[in-house]
């Protein structure tokens, strides 16, 4: 089947429901002693999303996937949750060879209620 799957094969409601359930069961929160998560819609008025993969849907798919159905990047999902969401890549790519974007990300991280880093 590799390379022969079509959206009709993988984008059915049944398959999307299964994928959502698998994602929910795969979430692991190792430590949350200060109660930062889940983000509060009432207390989180501004959010900075930092990281080169925050708005890159294809990177998040990995290399074993059929045709993508409805890619929602972490940035897009968080923008729906917190209206005042700002994005700063912090790095040009995952290798992060240069730190020339660090300053902008750090400066703006200090101006918001919460920060989510996606690497």
Short mmCIF file of N, CA and C in Angstrom, two decimals:
data_model
loop_
_atom_site.label_atom_id
_atom_site.label_comp_id
_atom_site.label_asym_id
_atom_site.label_seq_id
_atom_site.Cartn_x
_atom_site.Cartn_y
_atom_site.Cartn_z
N UNK A 1 0.80 -1.21 0.00
CA UNK A 1 0.00 0.00 0.00
C UNK A 1 0.84 1.27 0.00
N UNK A 2 2.12 1.14 0.30
CA UNK A 2 2.95 2.34 0.39
C UNK A 2 2.91 3.12 -0.91
N UNK A 3 2.60 4.41 -0.79
CA UNK A 3 2.54 5.28 -1.95
C UNK A 3 1.27 5.18 -2.76
N UNK A 4 0.36 4.29 -2.36
CA UNK A 4 -0.87 4.09 -3.13
C UNK A 4 -2.12 4.56 -2.38
N UNK A 5 -1.95 5.06 -1.17
CA UNK A 5 -3.10 5.53 -0.41
C UNK A 5 -3.58 6.86 -0.95
N UNK A 6 -4.87 7.04 -0.94
CA UNK A 6 -5.48 8.30 -1.39
C UNK A 6 -6.20 8.94 -0.20
N UNK A 7 -6.60 10.19 -0.31
CA UNK A 7 -7.37 10.80 0.78
C UNK A 7 -8.63 10.01 1.12
N UNK A 8 -9.23 9.37 0.14
CA UNK A 8 -10.43 8.57 0.41
C UNK A 8 -10.10 7.39 1.33
N UNK A 9 -8.87 6.90 1.26
CA UNK A 9 -8.46 5.78 2.11
C UNK A 9 -8.22 6.20 3.55
N UNK A 10 -7.69 7.38 3.75
CA UNK A 10 -7.25 7.75 5.09
C UNK A 10 -8.03 8.89 5.74
N UNK A 11 -8.85 9.58 5.02
CA UNK A 11 -9.52 10.77 5.57
C UNK A 11 -10.98 10.54 5.94
N UNK A 12 -11.38 9.29 6.08
CA UNK A 12 -12.77 9.04 6.48
C UNK A 12 -12.97 9.50 7.92
N UNK A 13 -14.21 9.75 8.28
CA UNK A 13 -14.51 10.17 9.65
C UNK A 13 -14.04 9.12 10.65
N UNK A 14 -14.23 7.85 10.30
CA UNK A 14 -13.81 6.75 11.18
C UNK A 14 -12.30 6.80 11.43
N UNK A 15 -11.52 6.99 10.37
CA UNK A 15 -10.06 7.02 10.52
C UNK A 15 -9.61 8.27 11.28
N UNK A 16 -10.27 9.39 11.04
CA UNK A 16 -9.89 10.61 11.76
C UNK A 16 -10.22 10.50 13.24
N UNK A 17 -11.33 9.86 13.58
CA UNK A 17 -11.70 9.64 14.97
C UNK A 17 -10.67 8.74 15.64
N UNK A 18 -10.25 7.69 14.95
CA UNK A 18 -9.23 6.79 15.48
C UNK A 18 -7.91 7.51 15.69
N UNK A 19 -7.52 8.36 14.74
CA UNK A 19 -6.27 9.11 14.86
C UNK A 19 -6.32 10.07 16.05
N UNK A 20 -7.47 10.72 16.26
CA UNK A 20 -7.62 11.62 17.39
C UNK A 20 -7.51 10.86 18.71
N UNK A 21 -8.14 9.71 18.80
CA UNK A 21 -8.07 8.90 20.01
C UNK A 21 -6.64 8.42 20.27
N UNK A 22 -5.94 8.01 19.22
CA UNK A 22 -4.54 7.59 19.37
C UNK A 22 -3.68 8.74 19.87
N UNK A 23 -3.91 9.94 19.35
CA UNK A 23 -3.15 11.11 19.80
C UNK A 23 -3.45 11.42 21.26
N UNK A 24 -4.72 11.35 21.64
CA UNK A 24 -5.09 11.62 23.04
C UNK A 24 -4.43 10.63 23.98
N UNK A 25 -4.42 9.37 23.60
CA UNK A 25 -3.83 8.35 24.46
C UNK A 25 -2.30 8.42 24.48
N UNK A 26 -1.72 9.07 23.49
CA UNK A 26 -0.27 9.17 23.42
C UNK A 26 0.31 10.38 24.14
N UNK A 27 -0.54 11.24 24.67
CA UNK A 27 -0.06 12.43 25.37
C UNK A 27 0.46 12.04 26.74
N UNK A 28 1.64 12.54 27.06
CA UNK A 28 2.24 12.28 28.37
C UNK A 28 2.67 13.61 28.97
N UNK A 29 2.20 13.89 30.17
CA UNK A 29 2.61 15.08 30.90
C UNK A 29 3.46 14.59 32.07
N UNK A 30 4.76 14.84 32.01
CA UNK A 30 5.66 14.30 33.01
C UNK A 30 5.59 15.03 34.34
N UNK A 31 5.46 16.35 34.30
CA UNK A 31 5.42 17.11 35.54
C UNK A 31 4.66 18.41 35.30
N UNK A 32 3.75 18.73 36.21
CA UNK A 32 2.96 19.95 36.10
C UNK A 32 2.72 20.51 37.50
N UNK A 33 3.78 20.56 38.31
CA UNK A 33 3.65 20.92 39.72
C UNK A 33 3.14 22.35 39.94
N UNK A 34 3.35 23.24 39.00
CA UNK A 34 2.86 24.62 39.16
C UNK A 34 1.52 24.85 38.47
N UNK A 35 0.97 23.82 37.87
CA UNK A 35 -0.37 23.91 37.28
C UNK A 35 -0.46 24.79 36.05
N UNK A 36 0.60 24.85 35.26
CA UNK A 36 0.58 25.67 34.05
C UNK A 36 -0.36 25.09 32.98
N UNK A 37 -0.55 23.80 33.01
CA UNK A 37 -1.38 23.14 32.01
C UNK A 37 -2.61 22.55 32.66
N UNK A 38 -3.72 22.52 32.01
CA UNK A 38 -3.96 23.08 30.69
C UNK A 38 -3.99 24.61 30.76
N UNK A 39 -3.71 25.25 29.63
CA UNK A 39 -3.79 26.71 29.57
C UNK A 39 -5.22 27.14 29.87
N UNK A 40 -5.35 28.16 30.66
CA UNK A 40 -6.67 28.68 31.01
C UNK A 40 -7.11 29.72 29.98
N UNK A 41 -8.28 29.52 29.40
CA UNK A 41 -8.80 30.50 28.43
C UNK A 41 -9.10 31.83 29.11
N UNK A 42 -9.45 31.80 30.38
CA UNK A 42 -9.79 33.05 31.07
C UNK A 42 -8.55 33.78 31.57
N UNK A 43 -7.50 33.06 31.94
CA UNK A 43 -6.30 33.71 32.47
C UNK A 43 -5.24 33.96 31.41
N UNK A 44 -5.24 33.22 30.32
CA UNK A 44 -4.24 33.39 29.27
C UNK A 44 -4.80 34.32 28.20
N UNK A 45 -4.47 35.59 28.34
CA UNK A 45 -4.95 36.59 27.38
C UNK A 45 -3.98 36.78 26.22
N UNK A 46 -2.70 36.45 26.45
CA UNK A 46 -1.69 36.58 25.40
C UNK A 46 -0.74 35.40 25.47
N UNK A 47 -0.31 34.96 24.30
CA UNK A 47 0.50 33.75 24.21
C UNK A 47 1.57 33.94 23.14
N UNK A 48 2.78 33.51 23.45
CA UNK A 48 3.84 33.48 22.44
C UNK A 48 4.11 32.02 22.11
N UNK A 49 4.12 31.71 20.83
CA UNK A 49 4.47 30.37 20.37
C UNK A 49 5.83 30.51 19.69
N UNK A 50 6.79 29.74 20.20
CA UNK A 50 8.17 29.87 19.74
C UNK A 50 8.68 28.53 19.25
N UNK A 51 9.35 28.54 18.12
CA UNK A 51 9.98 27.33 17.62
C UNK A 51 9.76 27.14 16.14
N UNK A 52 10.75 26.60 15.45
CA UNK A 52 10.67 26.46 14.00
C UNK A 52 9.61 25.48 13.52
N UNK A 53 9.19 24.56 14.37
CA UNK A 53 8.18 23.58 13.95
C UNK A 53 6.76 23.97 14.34
N UNK A 54 6.59 25.10 14.98
CA UNK A 54 5.26 25.51 15.44
C UNK A 54 4.29 25.74 14.30
N UNK A 55 4.81 26.11 13.14
CA UNK A 55 3.92 26.39 12.01
C UNK A 55 4.32 25.59 10.78
N UNK A 56 4.85 24.40 10.99
CA UNK A 56 5.29 23.54 9.90
C UNK A 56 4.55 22.21 9.99
N UNK A 57 3.46 22.10 9.28
CA UNK A 57 2.63 20.90 9.35
C UNK A 57 3.30 19.66 8.79
N UNK A 58 4.09 19.78 7.76
CA UNK A 58 4.71 18.60 7.15
C UNK A 58 5.76 17.98 8.05
N UNK A 59 6.51 18.78 8.79
CA UNK A 59 7.50 18.24 9.71
C UNK A 59 6.83 17.36 10.75
N UNK A 60 5.66 17.77 11.20
CA UNK A 60 4.97 17.03 12.26
C UNK A 60 4.41 15.69 11.80
N UNK A 61 4.30 15.50 10.49
CA UNK A 61 3.75 14.24 9.99
C UNK A 61 4.76 13.11 10.02
N UNK A 62 6.03 13.42 10.09
CA UNK A 62 7.04 12.36 10.05
C UNK A 62 7.20 11.84 8.64
N UNK A 63 7.65 10.60 8.52
CA UNK A 63 7.87 10.06 7.18
C UNK A 63 7.04 8.81 6.87
N UNK A 64 6.13 8.43 7.75
CA UNK A 64 5.25 7.28 7.48
C UNK A 64 3.81 7.75 7.56
N UNK A 65 3.33 8.34 6.50
CA UNK A 65 1.96 8.84 6.50
C UNK A 65 1.38 8.76 5.10
N UNK A 66 0.07 8.68 5.06
CA UNK A 66 -0.62 8.75 3.78
C UNK A 66 -0.85 10.21 3.45
N UNK A 67 -1.71 10.49 2.51
CA UNK A 67 -2.01 11.88 2.17
C UNK A 67 -2.58 12.59 3.39
N UNK A 68 -2.05 13.76 3.76
CA UNK A 68 -2.57 14.46 4.93
C UNK A 68 -4.02 14.90 4.71
N UNK A 69 -4.83 14.77 5.74
CA UNK A 69 -6.25 15.10 5.64
C UNK A 69 -6.50 16.57 5.95
N UNK A 70 -6.24 16.94 7.16
CA UNK A 70 -6.54 18.30 7.61
C UNK A 70 -5.45 18.70 8.58
N UNK A 71 -4.34 19.18 8.06
CA UNK A 71 -3.21 19.51 8.91
C UNK A 71 -3.51 20.79 9.68
N UNK A 72 -3.37 20.72 10.98
CA UNK A 72 -3.47 21.89 11.85
C UNK A 72 -2.16 21.95 12.62
N UNK A 73 -1.40 22.99 12.41
CA UNK A 73 -0.13 23.13 13.11
C UNK A 73 -0.39 23.51 14.57
N UNK A 74 0.59 23.31 15.44
CA UNK A 74 0.42 23.77 16.82
C UNK A 74 0.05 25.26 16.89
N UNK A 75 0.69 26.06 16.06
CA UNK A 75 0.38 27.49 16.04
C UNK A 75 -1.08 27.73 15.69
N UNK A 76 -1.57 27.09 14.64
CA UNK A 76 -2.97 27.28 14.23
C UNK A 76 -3.93 26.85 15.33
N UNK A 77 -3.65 25.74 15.96
CA UNK A 77 -4.51 25.26 17.04
C UNK A 77 -4.53 26.22 18.23
N UNK A 78 -3.35 26.72 18.59
CA UNK A 78 -3.27 27.64 19.71
C UNK A 78 -3.89 28.99 19.39
N UNK A 79 -3.81 29.42 18.14
CA UNK A 79 -4.46 30.68 17.73
C UNK A 79 -5.97 30.59 17.88
N UNK A 80 -6.53 29.42 17.72
CA UNK A 80 -7.98 29.24 17.91
C UNK A 80 -8.34 29.26 19.40
N UNK A 81 -7.38 28.90 20.24
CA UNK A 81 -7.60 28.81 21.69
C UNK A 81 -7.37 30.15 22.39
N UNK A 82 -6.31 30.86 22.00
CA UNK A 82 -5.97 32.16 22.58
C UNK A 82 -5.91 33.18 21.44
N UNK A 83 -6.83 34.13 21.47
CA UNK A 83 -6.95 35.08 20.35
C UNK A 83 -5.66 35.88 20.11
N UNK A 84 -5.02 36.32 21.18
CA UNK A 84 -3.80 37.12 21.04
C UNK A 84 -2.57 36.20 21.10
N UNK A 85 -2.36 35.45 20.03
CA UNK A 85 -1.23 34.53 19.94
C UNK A 85 -0.23 35.07 18.93
N UNK A 86 1.01 35.20 19.37
CA UNK A 86 2.09 35.71 18.53
C UNK A 86 3.07 34.59 18.23
N UNK A 87 3.68 34.62 17.06
CA UNK A 87 4.60 33.56 16.65
C UNK A 87 5.99 34.12 16.40
N UNK A 88 6.98 33.46 16.98
CA UNK A 88 8.38 33.79 16.77
C UNK A 88 9.14 32.49 16.54
N UNK A 89 9.72 32.28 15.36
CA UNK A 89 10.38 31.01 15.09
C UNK A 89 11.57 30.73 16.01
N UNK A 90 12.29 31.75 16.42
CA UNK A 90 13.44 31.52 17.29
C UNK A 90 14.65 30.99 16.55
N UNK A 91 14.42 30.17 15.55
CA UNK A 91 15.47 29.59 14.70
C UNK A 91 14.93 29.52 13.27
N UNK A 92 15.84 29.50 12.33
CA UNK A 92 15.42 29.40 10.94
C UNK A 92 14.95 27.99 10.58
N UNK A 93 15.48 26.99 11.28
CA UNK A 93 15.08 25.60 11.07
C UNK A 93 15.42 24.81 12.32
N UNK A 94 15.13 23.52 12.30
CA UNK A 94 15.32 22.69 13.49
C UNK A 94 16.79 22.59 13.89
N UNK A 95 17.71 22.62 12.94
CA UNK A 95 19.13 22.55 13.27
C UNK A 95 19.58 23.75 14.10
N UNK A 96 18.93 24.87 13.95
CA UNK A 96 19.16 26.08 14.74
C UNK A 96 20.65 26.45 14.80
N UNK A 97 21.24 26.55 13.65
CA UNK A 97 22.67 26.85 13.56
C UNK A 97 22.96 28.28 14.00
N UNK A 98 22.05 29.19 13.75
CA UNK A 98 22.25 30.60 14.09
C UNK A 98 21.29 31.01 15.21
N UNK A 99 21.76 31.89 16.07
CA UNK A 99 20.91 32.40 17.14
C UNK A 99 20.38 33.81 16.85
N UNK A 100 20.41 34.21 15.58
CA UNK A 100 20.01 35.57 15.23
C UNK A 100 18.52 35.86 15.47
N UNK A 101 17.69 34.86 15.67
CA UNK A 101 16.26 35.09 15.95
C UNK A 101 15.92 34.91 17.43
N UNK A 102 16.91 34.54 18.24
CA UNK A 102 16.66 34.32 19.67
C UNK A 102 16.18 35.59 20.37
N UNK A 103 16.84 36.71 20.08
CA UNK A 103 16.54 37.96 20.78
C UNK A 103 15.08 38.37 20.67
N UNK A 104 14.56 38.34 19.46
CA UNK A 104 13.15 38.71 19.23
C UNK A 104 12.22 37.77 19.99
N UNK A 105 12.51 36.48 19.95
CA UNK A 105 11.66 35.51 20.64
C UNK A 105 11.71 35.73 22.15
N UNK A 106 12.90 35.90 22.70
CA UNK A 106 13.04 36.10 24.14
C UNK A 106 12.40 37.41 24.60
N UNK A 107 12.64 38.47 23.86
CA UNK A 107 12.06 39.77 24.20
C UNK A 107 10.54 39.70 24.26
N UNK A 108 9.94 39.07 23.28
CA UNK A 108 8.48 38.99 23.24
C UNK A 108 7.91 37.95 24.19
N UNK A 109 8.69 36.94 24.53
CA UNK A 109 8.24 35.94 25.51
C UNK A 109 8.01 36.60 26.87
N UNK A 110 8.77 37.62 27.16
CA UNK A 110 8.64 38.32 28.43
C UNK A 110 7.45 39.27 28.48
N UNK A 111 6.73 39.43 27.38
CA UNK A 111 5.61 40.36 27.31
C UNK A 111 4.24 39.68 27.33
N UNK A 112 4.21 38.36 27.38
CA UNK A 112 2.94 37.62 27.28
C UNK A 112 2.65 36.84 28.56
N UNK A 113 1.43 36.35 28.66
CA UNK A 113 1.02 35.58 29.84
C UNK A 113 1.61 34.17 29.85
N UNK A 114 1.80 33.58 28.68
CA UNK A 114 2.29 32.20 28.60
C UNK A 114 3.10 32.02 27.32
N UNK A 115 3.97 31.02 27.35
CA UNK A 115 4.82 30.70 26.20
C UNK A 115 4.73 29.21 25.94
N UNK A 116 4.58 28.85 24.66
CA UNK A 116 4.64 27.45 24.24
C UNK A 116 5.80 27.33 23.28
N UNK A 117 6.72 26.40 23.54
CA UNK A 117 7.88 26.18 22.68
C UNK A 117 7.68 24.88 21.92
N UNK A 118 7.83 24.94 20.60
CA UNK A 118 7.66 23.77 19.74
C UNK A 118 8.95 23.57 18.98
N UNK A 119 9.68 22.49 19.31
CA UNK A 119 10.96 22.23 18.64
C UNK A 119 10.92 20.92 17.88
#
